[in-house]
């Protein structure tokens, strides 16, 4: 086949032109597809991909896609190889000649050579004090450590068994060929590099190296795997004589090295189109099919992301894409609830009565400057409230609770599929190293590690839990600081409402309560951003606890930061939802703040309008600010760096820089990895679910933000950040438990929002007990006639001839019973609210648990594939071993015959 292809190539190119892809399409009856192109810089024949599909005995055989990207012959200007143009750069260390710890650095580099790594130093083009140390792992070193790290590598092509269901689906797929292709999917014929190897994998073993599919030693271990192996070596190389004086992280922390990172695979831009000339490298391919804004509607190439950035980052983007996709039905239903309120606005009896109540005078909302208002002045706000608080609100709250459960359960299934496809099913984290801080603190007291059997530093029980108590006290104190900030917002609202009521501008004066709420929300947002300094407090408390390993440190820090941010972001929302207007007293007996200011009351149309404004403004401002900081800040920093380089070295300086110099001038990934990205999305998930009954448009805002967020993060990872170290992970870690906790909390809060904040329960009680349809067992808009009057109470003002009213269920002042006492309707409403909370929570929790039980964590077809793959792997290994033994036997016979014939 190779000779035929080469002869065909030479025949077609003998007239001085390169063959086109169409001339290399193999005969369709054989199912052979070939694409060959000539590499212009080196003149090497490059096979872009080969894919053979044969159907026989219900088997589909798929060969691995091959992409030979020759390492030899690269020009030095590319910056991806040593000066000889042969040794591929797997890792970069950066230090300054004037930096400290030079002796430790020299010992460290000497031990790196002893491990078999090759190194080359080069001065920086921009700064003569900066030195780049380039590292390369030869084939023998890669094989040795790949076996130690149990890295899974391909050894045979995959064989899929066609069940009856798949036979039926294959027949359906014939008819799908007549339909237009999905616009969200990439065309693999146009972008062939998106095709992944379909091969079985097994832990690498040098003794069984003949079992593995090794076409080219330079490309057998991809760049991400090579970088991971080199980093593994660097973490175990000593820099000083001593039991635990080892590891690159410690040298980075004491400033021996300034930076350490793997290289990007060249530029992400090209003068030529990717569709006509192909991708120059994986980074260019990622930019064109993922980070470019023109493909915002396309599915993410998760396999390519995983291949370039590693499984941990790939899982983050898989989760983010899954969350965004699941937001589509939630946003659609939320929009339908909002439109239902819009179209039924003219038929809402409550808003009609409020708009027509021109003769009802309401009590003033403050003590000074606030005039008496007519109930009809609240007409607009009553209509706006109906948009969010209507008959579909309860259904939407139940739907979102079920949606959160379905989202988490199906994500577990999706994660299982990815773990299988990415060979993470049997992957287990290595025994983690002890943190240097923990070791330095407790090195005097040791005990035997039950796993490794080696002595290690030990933290006493009393010391550990005393530190945990101090840390918990610090967390509690910072939560009290947030509550104090909320209390300050409450004081601002109480004082400002009187100021706005006496404002000279009529628009502000007539809408003083809405203006107070709007400005308070903006001030609250500023306080939220200022209190983001919690990161330093969380860092201090986490270090005070002295976690033993890095994962324990990361989980502790994550939990603290989430608690701080969650309380900081939602404390004011909880106040408006459950406390605003609940404990104000009544006219003549108001509860006052510091015996001076009357507590703020809800708007005559209800408190839900304040909650909607709070959620809408905070959500929009927070997401806008986060997007700016995520992309705008690195863009500004990189622009400033490029500007200084242009001033010092000319306008085209960066284009002539080697790759390590260009990557060094990019921004490093933040110290906490994906923490900020996960935290932002988890807080958004909380906003989307916890108070969604009060703001049905929250899923739609989250969806629009996430569509932008995916491309922002992609652009940032591909173009603005240094390439992070590819690392493995089986799931999203502690964040999944936090998501489950938010899902449980959302059921409780939505039950209270519907029962306490909205007027759903009072309207329901009136319709069935006190309205025109009382006792008839039905409800409708006609049954709500007179509801507004039934929800108001009267108060006699001695120095005014009219009587004012306020929202409450109290006895009139001229009643023979005790004036201003609660009416029987108040107790009926209170009992109905409590009953609704209990019934709603039990019903929704039952549905959630039932759905979680009915949805298995592993799809059935995946379980069958795993079992069959295990069986086939055993068969293949057995056959391969028999084949090897047969070859050895034949060689022995051949040697014996040759020796026998050589005898005289």
Tab-separated table of C-alpha atoms in Angstrom, residues 280-541:
chain	number	residue	atom	x	y	z
A	280	UNK	CA	-0.434	24.365	11.296
A	281	UNK	CA	-0.593	22.970	14.838
A	282	UNK	CA	-3.092	21.963	17.499
A	283	UNK	CA	-3.141	25.464	18.956
A	284	UNK	CA	-4.115	26.900	15.579
A	285	UNK	CA	-6.781	24.217	15.216
A	286	UNK	CA	-8.165	24.992	18.702
A	287	UNK	CA	-8.375	28.670	17.874
A	288	UNK	CA	-10.174	28.107	14.574
A	289	UNK	CA	-12.717	25.556	15.812
A	290	UNK	CA	-13.138	26.628	19.433
A	291	UNK	CA	-11.781	30.017	20.539
A	292	UNK	CA	-12.764	31.989	17.449
A	293	UNK	CA	-16.004	33.947	17.875
A	294	UNK	CA	-17.273	32.826	14.497
A	295	UNK	CA	-17.897	29.291	15.832
A	296	UNK	CA	-19.869	30.327	18.930
A	297	UNK	CA	-22.778	28.090	17.908
A	298	UNK	CA	-20.626	24.973	17.388
A	299	UNK	CA	-20.134	22.123	19.802
A	300	UNK	CA	-16.836	22.175	21.653
A	301	UNK	CA	-14.094	19.815	20.363
A	302	UNK	CA	-13.662	18.190	23.777
A	303	UNK	CA	-11.250	15.505	22.572
A	304	UNK	CA	-8.975	18.141	21.096
A	305	UNK	CA	-9.181	20.241	24.288
A	306	UNK	CA	-8.287	17.203	26.333
A	307	UNK	CA	-5.430	16.320	23.991
A	308	UNK	CA	-3.927	19.812	24.278
A	309	UNK	CA	-4.741	20.941	27.845
A	310	UNK	CA	-5.264	17.650	29.663
A	311	UNK	CA	-8.242	15.889	31.210
A	312	UNK	CA	-8.751	18.313	34.108
A	313	UNK	CA	-9.333	21.333	31.882
A	314	UNK	CA	-11.210	19.188	29.392
A	315	UNK	CA	-13.628	18.108	32.136
A	316	UNK	CA	-14.209	21.741	33.130
A	317	UNK	CA	-15.210	22.717	29.613
A	318	UNK	CA	-17.269	19.530	29.254
A	319	UNK	CA	-19.142	20.438	32.451
A	320	UNK	CA	-19.548	24.064	31.357
A	321	UNK	CA	-20.873	22.978	27.959
A	322	UNK	CA	-23.245	20.470	29.578
A	323	UNK	CA	-24.508	23.106	32.031
A	324	UNK	CA	-25.025	25.588	29.193
A	325	UNK	CA	-26.882	23.008	27.104
A	326	UNK	CA	-29.128	22.117	30.035
A	327	UNK	CA	-29.937	25.803	30.490
A	328	UNK	CA	-31.787	25.843	27.159
A	329	UNK	CA	-34.954	24.083	28.435
A	330	UNK	CA	-34.824	26.047	31.707
A	331	UNK	CA	-34.480	29.357	29.847
A	332	UNK	CA	-37.275	28.396	27.447
A	333	UNK	CA	-39.702	27.503	30.244
A	334	UNK	CA	-38.745	30.631	32.210
A	335	UNK	CA	-39.352	32.775	29.145
A	336	UNK	CA	-42.724	31.077	28.622
A	337	UNK	CA	-43.681	31.839	32.248
A	338	UNK	CA	-42.743	35.489	31.703
A	339	UNK	CA	-44.688	35.629	28.414
A	340	UNK	CA	-47.656	33.973	30.106
A	341	UNK	CA	-47.687	36.829	32.591
A	342	UNK	CA	-47.369	39.302	29.735
A	343	UNK	CA	-50.292	37.922	27.729
A	344	UNK	CA	-52.559	37.521	30.767
A	345	UNK	CA	-51.779	40.993	32.059
A	346	UNK	CA	-55.038	42.504	30.815
A	347	UNK	CA	-57.034	39.725	32.487
A	348	UNK	CA	-55.369	40.024	35.919
A	349	UNK	CA	-58.110	41.028	38.369
A	350	UNK	CA	-55.660	42.131	41.073
A	351	UNK	CA	-53.814	44.640	38.897
A	352	UNK	CA	-57.124	45.903	37.551
A	353	UNK	CA	-58.419	46.649	41.037
A	354	UNK	CA	-55.171	48.366	42.023
A	355	UNK	CA	-55.225	50.539	38.898
A	356	UNK	CA	-58.884	51.473	39.467
A	357	UNK	CA	-58.526	52.194	43.222
A	358	UNK	CA	-58.283	55.968	42.904
A	359	UNK	CA	-60.287	56.540	46.103
A	360	UNK	CA	-58.112	54.407	48.397
A	361	UNK	CA	-55.447	56.419	50.250
A	362	UNK	CA	-52.412	54.538	51.533
A	363	UNK	CA	-50.335	55.342	54.612
A	364	UNK	CA	-47.032	57.143	53.892
A	365	UNK	CA	-43.988	54.922	53.504
A	366	UNK	CA	-41.834	57.074	55.807
A	367	UNK	CA	-42.256	59.477	58.707
A	368	UNK	CA	-40.930	62.685	57.146
A	369	UNK	CA	-41.580	64.237	53.765
A	370	UNK	CA	-43.485	61.185	52.538
A	371	UNK	CA	-46.993	62.141	51.356
A	372	UNK	CA	-50.119	60.031	51.442
A	373	UNK	CA	-50.417	58.057	48.209
A	374	UNK	CA	-53.289	56.654	46.295
A	375	UNK	CA	-53.306	52.934	45.685
A	376	UNK	CA	-53.725	53.576	41.949
A	377	UNK	CA	-50.232	55.116	41.917
A	378	UNK	CA	-48.911	51.542	42.172
A	379	UNK	CA	-50.599	50.474	38.926
A	380	UNK	CA	-47.393	50.031	36.911
A	381	UNK	CA	-45.646	48.100	39.673
A	382	UNK	CA	-48.666	45.815	40.101
A	383	UNK	CA	-48.522	44.955	36.395
A	384	UNK	CA	-44.776	44.345	36.511
A	385	UNK	CA	-45.247	42.102	39.545
A	386	UNK	CA	-47.771	40.018	37.611
A	387	UNK	CA	-45.126	39.306	34.957
A	388	UNK	CA	-43.090	37.363	37.542
A	389	UNK	CA	-45.728	36.354	40.087
A	390	UNK	CA	-48.530	34.612	38.209
A	391	UNK	CA	-50.257	31.265	38.048
A	392	UNK	CA	-47.262	29.565	36.369
A	393	UNK	CA	-44.776	30.518	39.110
A	394	UNK	CA	-45.360	27.425	41.240
A	395	UNK	CA	-45.028	25.145	38.219
A	396	UNK	CA	-41.756	26.825	37.275
A	397	UNK	CA	-40.370	26.426	40.813
A	398	UNK	CA	-41.142	22.696	40.737
A	399	UNK	CA	-39.713	22.433	37.231
A	400	UNK	CA	-36.437	24.085	38.242
A	401	UNK	CA	-36.058	21.821	41.288
A	402	UNK	CA	-36.514	18.786	39.048
A	403	UNK	CA	-34.261	20.365	36.418
A	404	UNK	CA	-31.416	20.722	38.921
A	405	UNK	CA	-31.682	17.022	39.789
A	406	UNK	CA	-31.852	15.954	36.147
A	407	UNK	CA	-28.875	18.167	35.347
A	408	UNK	CA	-26.708	16.582	38.062
A	409	UNK	CA	-27.815	13.013	37.352
A	410	UNK	CA	-27.244	13.256	33.613
A	411	UNK	CA	-23.938	14.983	34.218
A	412	UNK	CA	-22.831	11.879	36.135
A	413	UNK	CA	-23.700	9.815	33.067
A	414	UNK	CA	-21.911	12.250	30.778
A	415	UNK	CA	-18.857	12.219	33.050
A	416	UNK	CA	-18.837	8.422	32.982
A	417	UNK	CA	-18.835	8.432	29.175
A	418	UNK	CA	-15.975	10.937	29.093
A	419	UNK	CA	-14.045	8.963	31.697
A	420	UNK	CA	-14.402	5.880	29.510
A	421	UNK	CA	-13.454	7.658	26.286
A	422	UNK	CA	-10.487	9.351	27.963
A	423	UNK	CA	-9.268	6.205	29.746
A	424	UNK	CA	-9.970	7.516	33.239
A	425	UNK	CA	-12.145	4.662	34.513
A	426	UNK	CA	-9.269	2.856	36.229
A	427	UNK	CA	-7.200	5.956	36.887
A	428	UNK	CA	-6.429	6.671	40.515
A	429	UNK	CA	-4.583	9.639	41.949
A	430	UNK	CA	-1.087	8.957	43.090
A	431	UNK	CA	-0.197	9.053	46.756
A	432	UNK	CA	0.189	12.773	47.218
A	433	UNK	CA	3.279	14.374	48.591
A	434	UNK	CA	3.180	16.138	51.937
A	435	UNK	CA	3.074	19.906	51.693
A	436	UNK	CA	6.431	21.542	52.558
A	437	UNK	CA	4.722	23.812	55.109
A	438	UNK	CA	3.214	20.812	56.896
A	439	UNK	CA	6.534	19.023	56.834
A	440	UNK	CA	8.433	22.005	58.237
A	441	UNK	CA	5.889	22.460	61.024
A	442	UNK	CA	5.630	18.843	62.197
A	443	UNK	CA	8.953	17.295	61.186
A	444	UNK	CA	9.947	16.594	64.798
A	445	UNK	CA	7.101	14.141	65.376
A	446	UNK	CA	6.750	11.218	62.977
A	447	UNK	CA	4.691	8.074	62.502
A	448	UNK	CA	4.573	5.270	59.945
A	449	UNK	CA	2.448	5.832	56.860
A	450	UNK	CA	-0.029	2.911	56.700
A	451	UNK	CA	0.178	2.833	52.879
A	452	UNK	CA	3.839	3.364	52.070
A	453	UNK	CA	5.239	2.078	55.391
A	454	UNK	CA	7.642	5.038	55.579
A	455	UNK	CA	7.935	7.542	58.432
A	456	UNK	CA	6.224	10.888	57.854
A	457	UNK	CA	5.439	14.031	59.869
A	458	UNK	CA	2.435	13.680	62.160
A	459	UNK	CA	-0.027	16.303	63.441
A	460	UNK	CA	-1.500	15.608	66.867
A	461	UNK	CA	-5.263	15.340	67.279
A	462	UNK	CA	-5.508	18.254	69.734
A	463	UNK	CA	-3.387	20.523	67.536
A	464	UNK	CA	-5.442	19.699	64.443
A	465	UNK	CA	-8.845	20.349	65.955
A	466	UNK	CA	-7.770	23.436	67.865
A	467	UNK	CA	-6.684	24.914	64.552
A	468	UNK	CA	-10.005	23.892	62.970
A	469	UNK	CA	-11.914	25.640	65.779
A	470	UNK	CA	-9.910	28.836	65.293
A	471	UNK	CA	-10.484	28.637	61.530
A	472	UNK	CA	-14.238	28.099	61.990
A	473	UNK	CA	-14.328	31.085	64.331
A	474	UNK	CA	-12.643	33.175	61.653
A	475	UNK	CA	-15.210	32.051	59.083
A	476	UNK	CA	-18.039	32.925	61.467
A	477	UNK	CA	-16.515	36.364	62.123
A	478	UNK	CA	-16.261	37.140	58.404
A	479	UNK	CA	-19.880	36.081	57.898
A	480	UNK	CA	-20.798	38.544	60.664
A	481	UNK	CA	-18.903	41.224	58.707
A	482	UNK	CA	-21.112	40.479	55.685
A	483	UNK	CA	-24.243	40.694	57.864
A	484	UNK	CA	-22.987	44.025	59.193
A	485	UNK	CA	-22.635	45.253	55.607
A	486	UNK	CA	-26.227	44.175	54.932
A	487	UNK	CA	-27.325	46.038	58.048
A	488	UNK	CA	-25.623	49.125	56.648
A	489	UNK	CA	-27.604	48.725	53.424
A	490	UNK	CA	-30.808	48.488	55.492
A	491	UNK	CA	-29.980	51.750	57.275
A	492	UNK	CA	-29.245	53.359	53.906
A	493	UNK	CA	-32.632	52.275	52.538
A	494	UNK	CA	-34.465	53.559	55.615
A	495	UNK	CA	-32.785	56.977	55.488
A	496	UNK	CA	-32.745	57.420	51.721
A	497	UNK	CA	-36.442	56.774	51.164
A	498	UNK	CA	-37.245	59.966	53.103
A	499	UNK	CA	-34.581	61.892	51.165
A	500	UNK	CA	-35.916	60.793	47.811
A	501	UNK	CA	-39.498	61.587	48.914
A	502	UNK	CA	-38.453	65.234	49.323
A	503	UNK	CA	-36.325	65.270	46.153
A	504	UNK	CA	-36.707	68.220	43.829
A	505	UNK	CA	-37.009	66.101	40.703
A	506	UNK	CA	-40.580	64.911	40.344
A	507	UNK	CA	-39.608	61.601	38.712
A	508	UNK	CA	-37.496	60.643	41.723
A	509	UNK	CA	-40.019	62.048	44.205
A	510	UNK	CA	-42.918	60.074	42.766
A	511	UNK	CA	-40.880	56.858	42.598
A	512	UNK	CA	-38.877	57.242	45.798
A	513	UNK	CA	-39.205	53.609	46.849
A	514	UNK	CA	-38.023	52.214	43.496
A	515	UNK	CA	-35.154	54.740	43.403
A	516	UNK	CA	-34.152	53.668	46.901
A	517	UNK	CA	-34.147	50.005	45.916
A	518	UNK	CA	-32.166	50.629	42.712
A	519	UNK	CA	-29.433	52.712	44.351
A	520	UNK	CA	-29.240	50.287	47.287
A	521	UNK	CA	-28.666	47.386	44.896
A	522	UNK	CA	-25.868	49.272	43.112
A	523	UNK	CA	-24.209	50.152	46.422
A	524	UNK	CA	-24.637	46.548	47.506
A	525	UNK	CA	-22.855	45.408	44.332
A	526	UNK	CA	-19.939	47.725	45.103
A	527	UNK	CA	-19.733	46.323	48.630
A	528	UNK	CA	-19.806	42.788	47.229
A	529	UNK	CA	-16.840	43.567	44.990
A	530	UNK	CA	-14.953	45.275	47.842
A	531	UNK	CA	-15.524	42.343	50.185
A	532	UNK	CA	-13.949	40.026	47.610
A	533	UNK	CA	-10.801	40.597	49.671
A	534	UNK	CA	-12.013	37.493	51.496
A	535	UNK	CA	-9.510	35.606	49.378
A	536	UNK	CA	-6.669	36.763	51.630
A	537	UNK	CA	-8.637	35.861	54.761
A	538	UNK	CA	-9.486	32.420	53.357
A	539	UNK	CA	-5.820	31.922	52.432
A	540	UNK	CA	-4.735	32.889	55.956
A	541	UNK	CA	-7.275	30.577	57.636
